Amino acid sequence: MTKEKLLDLLHYTQEQEDVFAAGLSEEERTRPGRSDNWSTRDVWAHMVEWTVITGRKLAPAEINEPALLYEGGLHEINEAIFQRLKDRSWEALEELRAEGNRLVRENLAALSEEQIADPKAFPWLEEQPLWRHVGHNVFQHPLQHIAELFLERGNYPEAER
């Protein structure tokens, strides 16, 4: 997968996030959830933070050995994300989303096509090409959550789309 295609996927994801967010009520944007039962706002915060994490990992100073932003396995990381962002306002989450998207765009643009495609370029990816990591975190992961949230709201056509 090329850098251009990854940037196109990031743009498409942003558009889909915008569509989803535009349909949320104030209650959905502000209702807190629990660690074991996330609200729509909590899922949004989770998606946003994974984009930020991805953008930071792509930074020139981090790309070869990214700093650990969270400790533990996936469950522990997601719990730490929940705890860190659970009290953030919707406006603060939107600022974080813009920052994450900017980081991904700018840092991805600085990488070569070879770095993006070579499964051995970055040891921390355990022989997986960078494009798979980025594609998952900024495309597949958020869109999966958006589809699930549409399903929870009973909006099957949008979930399928």
Tab-separated table of N, CA and C in Angstrom:
chain	number	residue	atom	x	y	z
A	1	MET	N	0.853	-1.178	0.000
A	1	MET	CA	0.000	0.000	0.000
A	1	MET	C	0.891	1.231	0.000
A	2	THR	N	0.490	2.223	-0.746
A	2	THR	CA	1.304	3.428	-0.884
A	2	THR	C	0.948	4.474	0.172
A	3	LYS	N	1.852	5.420	0.336
A	3	LYS	CA	1.630	6.545	1.237
A	3	LYS	C	0.381	7.315	0.814
A	4	GLU	N	0.240	7.529	-0.474
A	4	GLU	CA	-0.928	8.258	-0.987
A	4	GLU	C	-2.230	7.556	-0.606
A	5	LYS	N	-2.249	6.241	-0.736
A	5	LYS	CA	-3.451	5.477	-0.393
A	5	LYS	C	-3.739	5.574	1.109
A	6	LEU	N	-2.692	5.495	1.937
A	6	LEU	CA	-2.891	5.627	3.383
A	6	LEU	C	-3.444	7.009	3.739
A	7	LEU	N	-2.927	8.033	3.089
A	7	LEU	CA	-3.435	9.385	3.346
A	7	LEU	C	-4.882	9.524	2.873
A	8	ASP	N	-5.211	8.867	1.762
A	8	ASP	CA	-6.602	8.859	1.289
A	8	ASP	C	-7.509	8.160	2.300
A	9	LEU	N	-7.032	7.047	2.868
A	9	LEU	CA	-7.820	6.329	3.879
A	9	LEU	C	-8.012	7.170	5.124
A	10	LEU	N	-6.981	7.888	5.531
A	10	LEU	CA	-7.103	8.783	6.685
A	10	LEU	C	-8.165	9.838	6.407
A	11	HIS	N	-8.127	10.429	5.216
A	11	HIS	CA	-9.111	11.445	4.848
A	11	HIS	C	-10.531	10.856	4.837
A	12	TYR	N	-10.675	9.675	4.262
A	12	TYR	CA	-11.983	9.017	4.226
A	12	TYR	C	-12.495	8.756	5.648
A	13	THR	N	-11.616	8.286	6.513
A	13	THR	CA	-12.010	8.015	7.893
A	13	THR	C	-12.464	9.301	8.578
A	14	GLN	N	-11.733	10.384	8.374
A	14	GLN	CA	-12.129	11.669	8.956
A	14	GLN	C	-13.523	12.071	8.486
A	15	GLU	N	-13.795	11.871	7.210
A	15	GLU	CA	-15.125	12.198	6.685
A	15	GLU	C	-16.202	11.357	7.362
A	16	GLN	N	-15.949	10.067	7.530
A	16	GLN	CA	-16.921	9.180	8.163
A	16	GLN	C	-17.114	9.537	9.632
A	17	GLU	N	-16.026	9.899	10.297
A	17	GLU	CA	-16.140	10.353	11.690
A	17	GLU	C	-16.979	11.617	11.776
A	18	ASP	N	-16.765	12.534	10.835
A	18	ASP	CA	-17.544	13.775	10.810
A	18	ASP	C	-19.033	13.491	10.625
A	19	VAL	N	-19.362	12.564	9.714
A	19	VAL	CA	-20.762	12.190	9.477
A	19	VAL	C	-21.361	11.620	10.764
A	20	PHE	N	-20.633	10.713	11.396
A	20	PHE	CA	-21.139	10.102	12.620
A	20	PHE	C	-21.326	11.156	13.709
A	21	ALA	N	-20.313	11.985	13.930
A	21	ALA	CA	-20.363	12.981	15.000
A	21	ALA	C	-21.494	13.984	14.787
A	22	ALA	N	-21.753	14.334	13.531
A	22	ALA	CA	-22.814	15.306	13.231
A	22	ALA	C	-24.185	14.800	13.669
A	23	GLY	N	-24.358	13.488	13.714
A	23	GLY	CA	-25.652	12.923	14.089
A	23	GLY	C	-25.808	12.651	15.577
A	24	LEU	N	-24.797	12.979	16.371
A	24	LEU	CA	-24.882	12.712	17.808
A	24	LEU	C	-25.627	13.812	18.543
A	25	SER	N	-26.380	13.412	19.526
A	25	SER	CA	-27.051	14.384	20.393
A	25	SER	C	-26.052	14.905	21.424
A	26	GLU	N	-26.409	15.978	22.080
A	26	GLU	CA	-25.564	16.518	23.152
A	26	GLU	C	-25.391	15.483	24.254
A	27	GLU	N	-26.437	14.729	24.531
A	27	GLU	CA	-26.364	13.694	25.561
A	27	GLU	C	-25.345	12.618	25.179
A	28	GLU	N	-25.333	12.220	23.916
A	28	GLU	CA	-24.387	11.206	23.465
A	28	GLU	C	-22.940	11.722	23.510
A	29	ARG	N	-22.782	13.014	23.328
A	29	ARG	CA	-21.436	13.601	23.364
A	29	ARG	C	-20.933	13.815	24.787
A	30	THR	N	-21.814	13.801	25.753
A	30	THR	CA	-21.398	14.134	27.119
A	30	THR	C	-21.620	13.026	28.142
A	31	ARG	N	-22.498	12.069	27.849
A	31	ARG	CA	-22.818	11.032	28.838
A	31	ARG	C	-21.587	10.201	29.159
A	32	PRO	N	-21.227	10.150	30.426
A	32	PRO	CA	-20.082	9.321	30.800
A	32	PRO	C	-20.472	7.848	30.844
A	33	GLY	N	-19.505	7.033	30.594
A	33	GLY	CA	-19.699	5.600	30.719
A	33	GLY	C	-18.923	5.085	31.910
A	34	ARG	N	-18.786	3.788	31.939
A	34	ARG	CA	-17.992	3.150	32.987
A	34	ARG	C	-16.889	2.349	32.303
A	35	SER	N	-15.935	1.984	33.087
A	35	SER	CA	-14.815	1.210	32.576
A	35	SER	C	-15.284	-0.072	31.894
A	36	ASP	N	-16.360	-0.654	32.412
A	36	ASP	CA	-16.871	-1.912	31.856
A	36	ASP	C	-18.079	-1.717	30.940
A	37	ASN	N	-18.434	-0.462	30.651
A	37	ASN	CA	-19.576	-0.169	29.788
A	37	ASN	C	-19.399	1.241	29.208
A	38	TRP	N	-18.616	1.312	28.145
A	38	TRP	CA	-18.293	2.611	27.566
A	38	TRP	C	-19.501	3.264	26.921
A	39	SER	N	-19.575	4.575	27.078
A	39	SER	CA	-20.580	5.374	26.385
A	39	SER	C	-20.063	5.681	24.973
A	40	THR	N	-20.916	6.288	24.173
A	40	THR	CA	-20.504	6.714	22.838
A	40	THR	C	-19.305	7.648	22.932
A	41	ARG	N	-19.333	8.579	23.873
A	41	ARG	CA	-18.236	9.526	24.071
A	41	ARG	C	-16.938	8.799	24.412
A	42	ASP	N	-17.037	7.743	25.220
A	42	ASP	CA	-15.850	6.981	25.605
A	42	ASP	C	-15.256	6.224	24.412
A	43	VAL	N	-16.119	5.656	23.578
A	43	VAL	CA	-15.636	4.969	22.380
A	43	VAL	C	-14.958	5.980	21.461
A	44	TRP	N	-15.544	7.160	21.341
A	44	TRP	CA	-14.957	8.222	20.528
A	44	TRP	C	-13.570	8.585	21.058
A	45	ALA	N	-13.457	8.758	22.369
A	45	ALA	CA	-12.168	9.095	22.980
A	45	ALA	C	-11.133	8.005	22.694
A	46	HIS	N	-11.554	6.775	22.783
A	46	HIS	CA	-10.689	5.622	22.503
A	46	HIS	C	-10.185	5.664	21.055
A	47	MET	N	-11.075	5.898	20.118
A	47	MET	CA	-10.689	5.975	18.707
A	47	MET	C	-9.696	7.113	18.480
A	48	VAL	N	-10.004	8.254	19.057
A	48	VAL	CA	-9.156	9.431	18.906
A	48	VAL	C	-7.752	9.154	19.447
A	49	GLU	N	-7.673	8.566	20.615
A	49	GLU	CA	-6.366	8.325	21.231
A	49	GLU	C	-5.528	7.350	20.415
A	50	TRP	N	-6.156	6.347	19.819
A	50	TRP	CA	-5.383	5.416	18.989
A	50	TRP	C	-4.828	6.106	17.747
A	51	THR	N	-5.527	7.099	17.231
A	51	THR	CA	-4.984	7.873	16.114
A	51	THR	C	-3.803	8.709	16.587
A	52	VAL	N	-3.919	9.305	17.759
A	52	VAL	CA	-2.810	10.083	18.331
A	52	VAL	C	-1.599	9.183	18.564
A	53	ILE	N	-1.826	8.022	19.157
A	53	ILE	CA	-0.730	7.074	19.399
A	53	ILE	C	-0.024	6.745	18.084
A	54	THR	N	-0.801	6.474	17.058
A	54	THR	CA	-0.232	6.135	15.753
A	54	THR	C	0.572	7.302	15.194
A	55	GLY	N	0.017	8.495	15.259
A	55	GLY	CA	0.733	9.671	14.767
A	55	GLY	C	2.048	9.898	15.488
A	56	ARG	N	2.049	9.708	16.793
A	56	ARG	CA	3.289	9.883	17.564
A	56	ARG	C	4.325	8.826	17.212
A	57	LYS	N	3.878	7.601	17.002
A	57	LYS	CA	4.817	6.528	16.645
A	57	LYS	C	5.483	6.785	15.293
A	58	LEU	N	4.839	7.543	14.433
A	58	LEU	CA	5.385	7.829	13.106
A	58	LEU	C	6.352	9.010	13.098
A	59	ALA	N	6.462	9.715	14.213
A	59	ALA	CA	7.332	10.891	14.278
A	59	ALA	C	8.781	10.492	14.033
A	60	PRO	N	9.537	11.340	13.349
A	60	PRO	CA	10.936	11.001	13.068
A	60	PRO	C	11.739	10.605	14.304
A	61	ALA	N	11.496	11.237	15.425
A	61	ALA	CA	12.239	10.922	16.642
A	61	ALA	C	11.788	9.615	17.287
A	62	GLU	N	10.645	9.089	16.886
A	62	GLU	CA	10.077	7.895	17.518
A	62	GLU	C	10.042	6.671	16.610
A	63	ILE	N	10.084	6.870	15.316
A	63	ILE	CA	9.756	5.800	14.376
A	63	ILE	C	10.610	4.544	14.556
A	64	ASN	N	11.870	4.695	14.914
A	64	ASN	CA	12.714	3.515	15.070
A	64	ASN	C	12.516	2.823	16.409
A	65	GLU	N	12.243	3.590	17.445
A	65	GLU	CA	11.980	3.034	18.771
A	65	GLU	C	10.920	3.888	19.452
A	66	PRO	N	9.656	3.640	19.170
A	66	PRO	CA	8.600	4.471	19.752
A	66	PRO	C	8.569	4.350	21.277
A	67	ALA	N	8.367	5.489	21.925
A	67	ALA	CA	8.226	5.492	23.375
A	67	ALA	C	6.924	4.803	23.744
A	68	LEU	N	6.944	4.087	24.845
A	68	LEU	CA	5.710	3.472	25.335
A	68	LEU	C	4.836	4.550	25.945
A	69	LEU	N	3.675	4.743	25.379
A	69	LEU	CA	2.747	5.724	25.923
A	69	LEU	C	1.880	5.112	27.010
A	70	TYR	N	1.688	3.813	26.931
A	70	TYR	CA	0.893	3.074	27.905
A	70	TYR	C	1.578	1.746	28.167
A	71	GLU	N	1.410	1.219	29.354
A	71	GLU	CA	2.003	-0.061	29.745
A	71	GLU	C	0.983	-1.184	29.601
A	72	GLY	N	1.481	-2.390	29.367
A	72	GLY	CA	0.638	-3.572	29.400
A	72	GLY	C	0.165	-4.023	28.034
A	73	GLY	N	-0.746	-4.993	28.085
A	73	GLY	CA	-1.359	-5.516	26.875
A	73	GLY	C	-2.506	-4.625	26.424
A	74	LEU	N	-3.191	-5.066	25.404
A	74	LEU	CA	-4.258	-4.265	24.805
A	74	LEU	C	-5.347	-3.894	25.811
A	75	HIS	N	-5.762	-4.844	26.640
A	75	HIS	CA	-6.812	-4.543	27.625
A	75	HIS	C	-6.344	-3.458	28.593
A	76	GLU	N	-5.117	-3.582	29.070
A	76	GLU	CA	-4.589	-2.584	30.020
A	76	GLU	C	-4.423	-1.218	29.356
A	77	ILE	N	-3.984	-1.230	28.113
A	77	ILE	CA	-3.828	0.036	27.386
A	77	ILE	C	-5.184	0.712	27.196
A	78	ASN	N	-6.180	-0.056	26.766
A	78	ASN	CA	-7.511	0.526	26.558
A	78	ASN	C	-8.112	1.032	27.869
A	79	GLU	N	-7.860	0.339	28.964
A	79	GLU	CA	-8.330	0.808	30.277
A	79	GLU	C	-7.633	2.110	30.653
A	80	ALA	N	-6.332	2.192	30.407
A	80	ALA	CA	-5.593	3.423	30.717
A	80	ALA	C	-6.095	4.584	29.858
A	81	ILE	N	-6.398	4.308	28.595
A	81	ILE	CA	-6.963	5.345	27.724
A	81	ILE	C	-8.298	5.816	28.282
A	82	PHE	N	-9.139	4.867	28.679
A	82	PHE	CA	-10.441	5.238	29.248
A	82	PHE	C	-10.238	6.154	30.458
A	83	GLN	N	-9.374	5.751	31.365
A	83	GLN	CA	-9.157	6.529	32.597
A	83	GLN	C	-8.593	7.917	32.282
A	84	ARG	N	-7.689	8.001	31.334
A	84	ARG	CA	-7.060	9.277	31.002
A	84	ARG	C	-8.032	10.259	30.346
A	85	LEU	N	-8.963	9.738	29.541
A	85	LEU	CA	-9.820	10.629	28.743
A	85	LEU	C	-11.270	10.699	29.212
A	86	LYS	N	-11.636	9.959	30.232
A	86	LYS	CA	-13.051	9.851	30.602
A	86	LYS	C	-13.701	11.170	31.008
A	87	ASP	N	-12.920	12.133	31.438
A	87	ASP	CA	-13.497	13.406	31.873
A	87	ASP	C	-13.259	14.541	30.877
A	88	ARG	N	-12.705	14.227	29.729
A	88	ARG	CA	-12.450	15.257	28.716
A	88	ARG	C	-13.760	15.676	28.065
A	89	SER	N	-13.855	16.943	27.762
A	89	SER	CA	-15.041	17.451	27.064
A	89	SER	C	-15.004	17.011	25.611
A	90	TRP	N	-16.164	17.093	24.962
A	90	TRP	CA	-16.229	16.770	23.537
A	90	TRP	C	-15.301	17.694	22.754
A	91	GLU	N	-15.286	18.969	23.125
A	91	GLU	CA	-14.430	19.933	22.432
A	91	GLU	C	-12.959	19.546	22.573
A	92	ALA	N	-12.541	19.107	23.753
A	92	ALA	CA	-11.156	18.688	23.965
A	92	ALA	C	-10.845	17.435	23.144
A	93	LEU	N	-11.808	16.526	23.048
A	93	LEU	CA	-11.604	15.324	22.234
A	93	LEU	C	-11.497	15.676	20.757
A	94	GLU	N	-12.251	16.651	20.305
A	94	GLU	CA	-12.169	17.078	18.909
A	94	GLU	C	-10.818	17.739	18.624
A	95	GLU	N	-10.294	18.489	19.586
A	95	GLU	CA	-8.956	19.069	19.421
A	95	GLU	C	-7.910	17.959	19.359
A	96	LEU	N	-8.071	16.956	20.189
A	96	LEU	CA	-7.153	15.814	20.186
A	96	LEU	C	-7.252	15.046	18.870
A	97	ARG	N	-8.460	14.905	18.359
A	97	ARG	CA	-8.656	14.224	17.067
A	97	ARG	C	-7.939	14.978	15.960
A	98	ALA	N	-8.085	16.296	15.928
A	98	ALA	CA	-7.409	17.105	14.913
A	98	ALA	C	-5.891	16.955	15.046
A	99	GLU	N	-5.399	16.953	16.260
A	99	GLU	CA	-3.957	16.793	16.489
A	99	GLU	C	-3.481	15.417	16.021
A	100	GLY	N	-4.227	14.372	16.338
A	100	GLY	CA	-3.853	13.030	15.905
A	100	GLY	C	-3.830	12.906	14.392
A	101	ASN	N	-4.827	13.448	13.732
A	101	ASN	CA	-4.871	13.394	12.274
A	101	ASN	C	-3.727	14.197	11.655
A	102	ARG	N	-3.412	15.335	12.263
A	102	ARG	CA	-2.281	16.140	11.782
A	102	ARG	C	-0.973	15.372	11.933
A	103	LEU	N	-0.772	14.757	13.097
A	103	LEU	CA	0.450	13.985	13.335
A	103	LEU	C	0.596	12.846	12.327
A	104	VAL	N	-0.487	12.113	12.090
A	104	VAL	CA	-0.422	11.008	11.132
A	104	VAL	C	-0.079	11.549	9.750
A	105	ARG	N	-0.794	12.584	9.309
A	105	ARG	CA	-0.562	13.152	7.970
A	105	ARG	C	0.883	13.621	7.806
A	106	GLU	N	1.343	14.449	8.728
A	106	GLU	CA	2.672	15.036	8.599
A	106	GLU	C	3.776	13.997	8.736
A	107	ASN	N	3.656	13.116	9.711
A	107	ASN	CA	4.714	12.138	9.936
A	107	ASN	C	4.732	11.058	8.866
A	108	LEU	N	3.570	10.685	8.380
A	108	LEU	CA	3.518	9.708	7.286
A	108	LEU	C	4.119	10.310	6.014
A	109	ALA	N	3.838	11.572	5.767
A	109	ALA	CA	4.365	12.238	4.567
A	109	ALA	C	5.889	12.252	4.557
A	110	ALA	N	6.511	12.250	5.732
A	110	ALA	CA	7.977	12.309	5.821
A	110	ALA	C	8.641	10.954	5.571
A	111	LEU	N	7.856	9.886	5.543
A	111	LEU	CA	8.420	8.544	5.345
A	111	LEU	C	8.498	8.192	3.869
A	112	SER	N	9.439	7.335	3.535
A	112	SER	CA	9.568	6.879	2.144
A	112	SER	C	8.596	5.728	1.885
A	113	GLU	N	8.341	5.487	0.621
A	113	GLU	CA	7.498	4.352	0.231
A	113	GLU	C	8.133	3.043	0.703
A	114	GLU	N	9.456	2.983	0.662
A	114	GLU	CA	10.160	1.774	1.107
A	114	GLU	C	9.932	1.537	2.600
A	115	GLN	N	10.018	2.583	3.397
A	115	GLN	CA	9.780	2.440	4.837
A	115	GLN	C	8.358	1.950	5.122
A	116	ILE	N	7.428	2.401	4.340
A	116	ILE	CA	6.027	2.032	4.542
A	116	ILE	C	5.776	0.578	4.148
A	117	ALA	N	6.467	0.094	3.139
A	117	ALA	CA	6.199	-1.245	2.602
A	117	ALA	C	7.080	-2.355	3.159
A	118	ASP	N	8.266	-2.029	3.634
A	118	ASP	CA	9.237	-3.047	4.049
A	118	ASP	C	8.870	-3.650	5.405
A	119	PRO	N	8.571	-4.953	5.459
A	119	PRO	CA	8.189	-5.573	6.732
A	119	PRO	C	9.341	-5.634	7.745
A	120	LYS	N	10.546	-5.369	7.307
A	120	LYS	CA	11.700	-5.407	8.209
A	120	LYS	C	12.209	-4.004	8.569
A	121	ALA	N	11.536	-2.968	8.116
A	121	ALA	CA	12.006	-1.597	8.328
A	121	ALA	C	12.013	-1.197	9.800
A	122	PHE	N	11.038	-1.660	10.561
A	122	PHE	CA	10.896	-1.245	11.953
A	122	PHE	C	10.703	-2.470	12.833
A	123	PRO	N	11.726	-2.844	13.599
A	123	PRO	CA	11.661	-4.069	14.415
A	123	PRO	C	10.464	-4.129	15.365
A	124	TRP	N	10.003	-2.996	15.859
A	124	TRP	CA	8.881	-2.989	16.791
A	124	TRP	C	7.582	-3.471	16.142
A	125	LEU	N	7.546	-3.534	14.818
A	125	LEU	CA	6.360	-4.034	14.124
A	125	LEU	C	6.413	-5.539	13.892
A	126	GLU	N	7.478	-6.172	14.355
A	126	GLU	CA	7.622	-7.627	14.296
A	126	GLU	C	7.355	-8.179	12.902
A	127	GLU	N	8.102	-7.635	11.937
A	127	GLU	CA	8.057	-8.066	10.536
A	127	GLU	C	6.700	-7.847	9.855
A	128	GLN	N	6.043	-6.812	10.270
A	128	GLN	CA	4.805	-6.390	9.619
A	128	GLN	C	5.092	-5.039	8.960
A	129	PRO	N	4.641	-4.830	7.736
A	129	PRO	CA	4.906	-3.523	7.119
A	129	PRO	C	4.135	-2.411	7.852
A	130	LEU	N	4.727	-1.247	7.843
A	130	LEU	CA	4.134	-0.101	8.523
A	130	LEU	C	2.732	0.209	8.011
A	131	TRP	N	2.503	0.000	6.712
A	131	TRP	CA	1.192	0.336	6.162
A	131	TRP	C	0.082	-0.454	6.842
A	132	ARG	N	0.357	-1.694	7.258
A	132	ARG	CA	-0.679	-2.494	7.937
A	132	ARG	C	-1.021	-1.888	9.300
A	133	HIS	N	-0.011	-1.477	10.012
A	133	HIS	CA	-0.203	-0.864	11.332
A	133	HIS	C	-1.010	0.435	11.203
A	134	VAL	N	-0.575	1.295	10.302
A	134	VAL	CA	-1.248	2.578	10.108
A	134	VAL	C	-2.667	2.356	9.578
A	135	GLY	N	-2.807	1.507	8.579
A	135	GLY	CA	-4.130	1.239	8.012
A	135	GLY	C	-5.114	0.727	9.047
A	136	HIS	N	-4.639	-0.147	9.919
A	136	HIS	CA	-5.523	-0.657	10.975
A	136	HIS	C	-5.928	0.466	11.928
A	137	ASN	N	-4.956	1.209	12.428
A	137	ASN	CA	-5.234	2.190	13.481
A	137	ASN	C	-5.992	3.426	13.016
A	138	VAL	N	-5.831	3.822	11.754
A	138	VAL	CA	-6.501	5.050	11.314
A	138	VAL	C	-7.629	4.806	10.319
A	139	PHE	N	-7.879	3.541	9.979
A	139	PHE	CA	-8.956	3.237	9.045
A	139	PHE	C	-9.853	2.136	9.596
A	140	GLN	N	-9.354	0.936	9.657
A	140	GLN	CA	-10.183	-0.204	10.050
A	140	GLN	C	-10.717	-0.066	11.478
A	141	HIS	N	-9.865	0.274	12.417
A	141	HIS	CA	-10.265	0.346	13.825
A	141	HIS	C	-11.355	1.397	14.073
A	142	PRO	N	-11.167	2.651	13.647
A	142	PRO	CA	-12.243	3.622	13.896
A	142	PRO	C	-13.530	3.305	13.148
A	143	LEU	N	-13.410	2.825	11.901
A	143	LEU	CA	-14.634	2.538	11.153
A	143	LEU	C	-15.390	1.353	11.750
A	144	GLN	N	-14.674	0.396	12.297
A	144	GLN	CA	-15.339	-0.713	12.980
A	144	GLN	C	-16.129	-0.197	14.178
A	145	HIS	N	-15.520	0.675	14.960
A	145	HIS	CA	-16.234	1.235	16.111
A	145	HIS	C	-17.437	2.078	15.673
A	146	ILE	N	-17.273	2.867	14.631
A	146	ILE	CA	-18.396	3.682	14.147
A	146	ILE	C	-19.540	2.784	13.698
A	147	ALA	N	-19.228	1.723	12.974
A	147	ALA	CA	-20.274	0.785	12.540
A	147	ALA	C	-20.974	0.172	13.751
A	148	GLU	N	-20.218	-0.212	14.761
A	148	GLU	CA	-20.813	-0.780	15.972
A	148	GLU	C	-21.713	0.234	16.671
A	149	LEU	N	-21.277	1.499	16.719
A	149	LEU	CA	-22.098	2.540	17.350
A	149	LEU	C	-23.375	2.798	16.559
A	150	PHE	N	-23.294	2.768	15.236
A	150	PHE	CA	-24.506	2.889	14.425
A	150	PHE	C	-25.453	1.726	14.713
A	151	LEU	N	-24.912	0.523	14.836
A	151	LEU	CA	-25.744	-0.645	15.154
A	151	LEU	C	-26.436	-0.480	16.504
A	152	GLU	N	-25.695	-0.012	17.504
A	152	GLU	CA	-26.277	0.203	18.827
A	152	GLU	C	-27.419	1.209	18.782
A	153	ARG	N	-27.347	2.148	17.871
A	153	ARG	CA	-28.394	3.161	17.728
A	153	ARG	C	-29.515	2.684	16.819
A	154	GLY	N	-29.377	1.474	16.264
A	154	GLY	CA	-30.404	0.926	15.387
A	154	GLY	C	-30.348	1.463	13.970
A	155	ASN	N	-29.259	2.102	13.597
A	155	ASN	CA	-29.124	2.670	12.266
A	155	ASN	C	-28.355	1.677	11.391
A	156	TYR	N	-29.082	0.668	10.924
A	156	TYR	CA	-28.455	-0.411	10.152
A	156	TYR	C	-27.920	0.026	8.797
A	157	PRO	N	-28.620	0.901	8.065
A	157	PRO	CA	-28.069	1.340	6.774
A	157	PRO	C	-26.711	2.037	6.919
A	158	GLU	N	-26.579	2.905	7.928
A	158	GLU	CA	-25.310	3.595	8.128
A	158	GLU	C	-24.223	2.634	8.605
A	159	ALA	N	-24.580	1.696	9.442
A	159	ALA	CA	-23.610	0.692	9.904
A	159	ALA	C	-23.092	-0.119	8.727
A	160	GLU	N	-23.987	-0.503	7.843
A	160	GLU	CA	-23.585	-1.293	6.676
A	160	GLU	C	-22.727	-0.474	5.721
A	161	ARG	N	-23.093	0.789	5.550
A	161	ARG	CA	-22.325	1.669	4.668
A	161	ARG	C	-20.908	1.783	5.165
